[in-house]
């Protein structure tokens, strides 16, 4: 399979999900009450889309099986990035930081609890970790690569705790699914910095999280959520292009060194 297909697939499915979500937001909810309209085709198609995306991502990632199992790719994911790719990575990290700062400002103004404020600070650190991975080459076995996934995992907990009181899951389900997929994708991406490459699972979660991010944008409840989803989408799009292209010559060099 052509390795360029992965970012193109993410863009195509992301655009499809974005359109389906726009359709659902305009037809599946009562305009006055915000309640879900039973049996709407738009919501049914959207739910099917969210189920099908991980299957498509897995099937497309299967050709990568074995391509990185023995690669000592620690700290090498971003070695060959050109300027546009580095710009996308830095932009994603900065947008994530901006989203976290907006969340922090809003939570301070509304008197949110310590847990929510702590997650906001952790999200800022996660965005900084994204930028750090792009601008420095010293990401080998660094805990900074774990910060983005760690921050989103805690955001997922807080988000589910606050939103689960709403009986209408369709209002927050898209962002919830995106955070779940993003946490898994970010931890698998961080695994490359520790020499634990798993191309199939990494690409599966990366594609899924990226598509979910674009599909959740029309349902974003705040500017902070929209910025965060944009950051996640860009970050996953960057990795969809990078993960299949880690040079396999690293294996040969390491084997020669051992002999």
CSV table of C-alpha atoms in Angstrom, one decimal:
chain,number,residue,atom,x,y,z
A,1,UNK,CA,0.0,0.0,0.0
A,2,UNK,CA,1.2,3.5,-0.9
A,3,UNK,CA,2.3,5.2,2.4
A,4,UNK,CA,0.9,8.5,1.3
A,5,UNK,CA,-2.6,7.0,1.5
A,6,UNK,CA,-2.7,7.4,5.3
A,7,UNK,CA,-2.9,11.2,5.6
A,8,UNK,CA,-5.1,11.3,2.6
A,9,UNK,CA,-7.4,8.8,4.2
A,10,UNK,CA,-7.5,10.8,7.4
A,11,UNK,CA,-8.4,14.0,5.5
A,12,UNK,CA,-11.1,12.2,3.4
A,13,UNK,CA,-12.8,10.4,6.3
A,14,UNK,CA,-12.4,13.5,8.5
A,15,UNK,CA,-14.2,15.7,6.0
A,16,UNK,CA,-16.9,13.1,5.7
A,17,UNK,CA,-17.3,13.0,9.4
A,18,UNK,CA,-17.4,16.8,9.6
A,19,UNK,CA,-20.2,16.9,7.0
A,20,UNK,CA,-22.2,14.1,8.8
A,21,UNK,CA,-21.9,15.9,12.1
A,22,UNK,CA,-23.1,19.2,10.6
A,23,UNK,CA,-26.0,17.3,9.1
A,24,UNK,CA,-26.8,15.7,12.5
A,25,UNK,CA,-26.5,19.0,14.4
A,26,UNK,CA,-29.1,20.7,12.1
A,27,UNK,CA,-31.6,17.9,11.9
A,28,UNK,CA,-31.3,15.5,14.9
A,29,UNK,CA,-32.0,18.0,17.7
A,30,UNK,CA,-35.1,20.0,18.6
A,31,UNK,CA,-34.2,23.7,18.0
A,32,UNK,CA,-36.0,24.9,21.1
A,33,UNK,CA,-35.4,22.2,23.7
A,34,UNK,CA,-32.2,20.6,22.4
A,35,UNK,CA,-33.6,17.2,22.8
A,36,UNK,CA,-32.8,14.4,20.4
A,37,UNK,CA,-35.3,13.7,17.6
A,38,UNK,CA,-36.0,10.0,17.6
A,39,UNK,CA,-35.2,8.0,14.5
A,40,UNK,CA,-33.5,10.7,12.4
A,41,UNK,CA,-31.4,9.4,9.5
A,42,UNK,CA,-28.6,11.8,10.1
A,43,UNK,CA,-27.9,10.6,13.6
A,44,UNK,CA,-28.1,6.9,12.6
A,45,UNK,CA,-25.6,7.5,9.7
A,46,UNK,CA,-23.3,9.4,12.1
A,47,UNK,CA,-23.3,6.5,14.6
A,48,UNK,CA,-22.6,4.0,11.9
A,49,UNK,CA,-19.7,6.2,10.7
A,50,UNK,CA,-18.2,6.3,14.2
A,51,UNK,CA,-18.4,2.5,14.3
A,52,UNK,CA,-17.0,1.9,10.9
A,53,UNK,CA,-14.0,4.3,11.1
A,54,UNK,CA,-11.9,2.1,13.5
A,55,UNK,CA,-12.5,-0.9,11.3
A,56,UNK,CA,-11.3,1.0,8.2
A,57,UNK,CA,-8.3,2.3,10.1
A,58,UNK,CA,-7.3,-1.2,11.3
A,59,UNK,CA,-7.7,-2.7,7.8
A,60,UNK,CA,-5.5,0.1,6.3
A,61,UNK,CA,-2.9,-0.3,9.1
A,62,UNK,CA,-2.5,-4.0,8.7
A,63,UNK,CA,0.0,-3.7,5.8
A,64,UNK,CA,2.4,-2.0,8.3
A,65,UNK,CA,2.6,-5.2,10.4
A,66,UNK,CA,6.2,-6.1,11.1
A,67,UNK,CA,7.5,-2.9,9.6
A,68,UNK,CA,8.5,-1.4,12.9
A,69,UNK,CA,8.5,-4.3,15.4
A,70,UNK,CA,12.3,-4.5,15.5
A,71,UNK,CA,13.1,-1.0,14.7
A,72,UNK,CA,15.0,1.0,17.3
A,73,UNK,CA,13.2,4.1,16.3
A,74,UNK,CA,13.6,5.9,19.7
A,75,UNK,CA,13.6,9.6,19.2
A,76,UNK,CA,13.7,9.3,15.4
A,77,UNK,CA,10.1,10.0,14.4
A,78,UNK,CA,10.7,13.6,13.5
A,79,UNK,CA,14.2,13.5,12.1
A,80,UNK,CA,13.2,14.0,8.5
A,81,UNK,CA,10.4,16.5,8.8
A,82,UNK,CA,10.4,19.3,6.3
A,83,UNK,CA,9.4,22.8,7.3
A,84,UNK,CA,5.7,22.5,6.4
A,85,UNK,CA,5.4,19.3,8.5
A,86,UNK,CA,7.2,21.0,11.5
A,87,UNK,CA,4.9,24.0,11.2
A,88,UNK,CA,1.9,21.7,11.4
A,89,UNK,CA,3.3,20.0,14.5
A,90,UNK,CA,4.2,23.2,16.3
A,91,UNK,CA,0.8,24.7,15.3
A,92,UNK,CA,-1.0,21.7,16.8
A,93,UNK,CA,0.9,22.1,20.1
A,94,UNK,CA,0.3,25.8,20.3
A,95,UNK,CA,-3.4,25.4,19.6
A,96,UNK,CA,-3.6,22.8,22.3
A,97,UNK,CA,-1.9,25.2,24.7
A,98,UNK,CA,-4.3,28.0,23.7
A,99,UNK,CA,-7.3,25.7,24.3
A,100,UNK,CA,-6.0,24.7,27.7
A,101,UNK,CA,-5.5,28.4,28.6
A,102,UNK,CA,-9.0,29.2,27.6
A,103,UNK,CA,-10.3,26.3,29.7
A,104,UNK,CA,-8.2,27.5,32.7
A,105,UNK,CA,-9.5,31.0,32.4
A,106,UNK,CA,-13.1,29.9,32.2
A,107,UNK,CA,-12.7,27.5,35.1
A,108,UNK,CA,-11.1,30.2,37.3
A,109,UNK,CA,-13.9,32.6,36.5
A,110,UNK,CA,-16.6,30.0,37.3
A,111,UNK,CA,-14.9,28.8,40.5
A,112,UNK,CA,-14.2,25.2,39.2
A,113,UNK,CA,-12.7,22.7,41.6
A,114,UNK,CA,-9.0,21.9,42.1
A,115,UNK,CA,-9.3,18.8,39.9
A,116,UNK,CA,-10.5,20.7,36.9
A,117,UNK,CA,-7.8,23.4,37.3
A,118,UNK,CA,-5.1,20.8,37.7
A,119,UNK,CA,-6.2,19.1,34.4
A,120,UNK,CA,-6.1,22.5,32.7
A,121,UNK,CA,-2.5,23.0,33.8
A,122,UNK,CA,-1.7,19.5,32.7
A,123,UNK,CA,-3.2,20.1,29.3
A,124,UNK,CA,-0.9,23.2,28.9
A,125,UNK,CA,2.0,20.9,29.7
A,126,UNK,CA,0.7,18.4,27.1
A,127,UNK,CA,0.6,21.1,24.4
A,128,UNK,CA,4.2,22.2,25.4
A,129,UNK,CA,5.2,18.5,25.1
A,130,UNK,CA,3.9,18.5,21.5
A,131,UNK,CA,5.9,21.5,20.6
A,132,UNK,CA,9.0,20.2,22.4
A,133,UNK,CA,8.9,16.9,20.4
A,134,UNK,CA,9.0,18.9,17.1
A,135,UNK,CA,11.6,21.5,17.9
A,136,UNK,CA,14.1,19.2,19.6
A,137,UNK,CA,15.8,16.1,18.4
A,138,UNK,CA,16.5,14.8,21.9
A,139,UNK,CA,13.2,13.0,22.5
A,140,UNK,CA,14.8,9.6,23.0
A,141,UNK,CA,13.2,7.9,26.0
A,142,UNK,CA,11.9,11.2,27.3
A,143,UNK,CA,9.0,11.6,29.6
A,144,UNK,CA,8.0,14.7,27.7
A,145,UNK,CA,6.6,12.5,25.0
A,146,UNK,CA,4.2,11.1,27.5
A,147,UNK,CA,2.7,14.4,28.5
A,148,UNK,CA,0.2,14.8,25.7
A,149,UNK,CA,-1.4,11.4,26.2
A,150,UNK,CA,-1.2,11.8,30.0
A,151,UNK,CA,-3.0,15.1,29.9
A,152,UNK,CA,-5.8,13.9,27.5
A,153,UNK,CA,-6.3,10.8,29.7
A,154,UNK,CA,-7.0,13.1,32.7
A,155,UNK,CA,-9.2,15.4,30.6
A,156,UNK,CA,-11.2,12.3,29.5
A,157,UNK,CA,-11.8,11.4,33.1
A,158,UNK,CA,-13.0,14.9,34.1
A,159,UNK,CA,-15.0,15.3,30.9
A,160,UNK,CA,-16.9,12.1,31.4
A,161,UNK,CA,-17.5,12.9,35.1
A,162,UNK,CA,-19.1,16.2,34.2
A,163,UNK,CA,-21.0,15.2,31.1
A,164,UNK,CA,-22.3,11.8,32.1
A,165,UNK,CA,-25.1,13.6,34.0
A,166,UNK,CA,-26.6,14.6,30.7
A,167,UNK,CA,-29.0,11.8,29.6
A,168,UNK,CA,-28.5,12.8,25.9
A,169,UNK,CA,-25.3,11.1,25.0
A,170,UNK,CA,-25.4,12.4,21.5
A,171,UNK,CA,-24.5,15.9,22.8
A,172,UNK,CA,-21.1,14.9,24.1
A,173,UNK,CA,-20.4,11.4,22.7
A,174,UNK,CA,-18.3,12.6,19.7
A,175,UNK,CA,-15.8,14.5,21.9
A,176,UNK,CA,-15.8,11.6,24.4
A,177,UNK,CA,-14.9,9.1,21.6
A,178,UNK,CA,-12.3,11.4,20.3
A,179,UNK,CA,-10.6,11.8,23.7
A,180,UNK,CA,-10.6,8.0,24.1
A,181,UNK,CA,-9.0,7.4,20.7
A,182,UNK,CA,-6.5,10.3,21.2
A,183,UNK,CA,-5.3,9.0,24.5
A,184,UNK,CA,-4.6,5.6,23.0
A,185,UNK,CA,-3.0,7.1,19.9
A,186,UNK,CA,-0.7,9.4,21.9
A,187,UNK,CA,0.6,6.7,24.1
A,188,UNK,CA,1.3,4.5,21.1
A,189,UNK,CA,3.1,7.4,19.5
A,190,UNK,CA,5.1,8.0,22.6
A,191,UNK,CA,6.1,4.3,22.5
A,192,UNK,CA,8.4,5.1,19.5
A,193,UNK,CA,10.5,7.3,21.7
A,194,UNK,CA,11.1,4.3,24.0
A,195,UNK,CA,11.9,1.8,21.2
A,196,UNK,CA,8.4,0.2,21.5
A,197,UNK,CA,7.2,0.6,18.0
A,198,UNK,CA,3.8,-1.0,17.1
A,199,UNK,CA,2.9,0.4,13.7
A,200,UNK,CA,-0.5,-1.4,13.3
A,201,UNK,CA,-2.0,-0.3,16.6
A,202,UNK,CA,-0.3,3.1,16.4
A,203,UNK,CA,-1.7,3.9,13.0
A,204,UNK,CA,-5.1,2.4,13.8
A,205,UNK,CA,-5.6,4.7,16.8
A,206,UNK,CA,-3.9,7.7,15.0
A,207,UNK,CA,-6.3,7.5,12.1
A,208,UNK,CA,-9.3,6.9,14.3
A,209,UNK,CA,-8.5,9.8,16.6
A,210,UNK,CA,-7.8,12.2,13.7
A,211,UNK,CA,-11.0,11.4,12.0
A,212,UNK,CA,-13.0,11.6,15.2
A,213,UNK,CA,-11.5,15.0,16.0
A,214,UNK,CA,-12.7,16.4,12.7
A,215,UNK,CA,-16.1,14.7,13.0
A,216,UNK,CA,-16.5,16.2,16.5
A,217,UNK,CA,-15.7,19.8,15.6
A,218,UNK,CA,-19.3,20.9,14.6
A,219,UNK,CA,-20.5,19.6,18.0
A,220,UNK,CA,-17.9,21.5,20.0
A,221,UNK,CA,-19.6,23.2,22.9
A,222,UNK,CA,-16.9,25.9,23.3
A,223,UNK,CA,-14.1,27.7,21.6
A,224,UNK,CA,-11.6,25.8,23.8
A,225,UNK,CA,-13.0,22.4,22.7
A,226,UNK,CA,-12.9,23.5,19.1
A,227,UNK,CA,-9.2,24.6,19.4
A,228,UNK,CA,-8.4,21.3,21.1
A,229,UNK,CA,-10.1,19.2,18.5
A,230,UNK,CA,-8.3,21.1,15.8
A,231,UNK,CA,-5.0,20.5,17.5
A,232,UNK,CA,-5.7,16.8,17.9
A,233,UNK,CA,-6.7,16.5,14.2
A,234,UNK,CA,-3.5,18.2,13.0
A,235,UNK,CA,-1.3,16.2,15.3
A,236,UNK,CA,-2.8,12.9,14.2
A,237,UNK,CA,-2.6,14.0,10.5
A,238,UNK,CA,1.1,14.7,11.0
A,239,UNK,CA,1.6,11.2,12.5
A,240,UNK,CA,-0.4,9.6,9.8
A,241,UNK,CA,2.3,10.8,7.4
A,242,UNK,CA,5.3,10.2,9.7
A,243,UNK,CA,4.6,6.7,11.2
A,244,UNK,CA,4.8,4.7,8.0
A,245,UNK,CA,8.1,6.4,6.9
A,246,UNK,CA,10.4,5.7,9.8
A,247,UNK,CA,13.6,4.5,8.0
A,248,UNK,CA,14.1,0.7,8.4
A,249,UNK,CA,17.9,1.1,7.9
A,250,UNK,CA,18.0,1.8,11.6
A,251,UNK,CA,17.6,-1.9,12.2
A,252,UNK,CA,20.5,-2.8,9.9
A,253,UNK,CA,22.8,-0.3,11.7
A,254,UNK,CA,21.8,-1.6,15.1
A,255,UNK,CA,22.4,-5.2,14.0
A,256,UNK,CA,25.8,-4.4,12.6
A,257,UNK,CA,26.7,-2.7,15.9
A,258,UNK,CA,25.7,-5.8,17.8
A,259,UNK,CA,27.8,-8.1,15.6
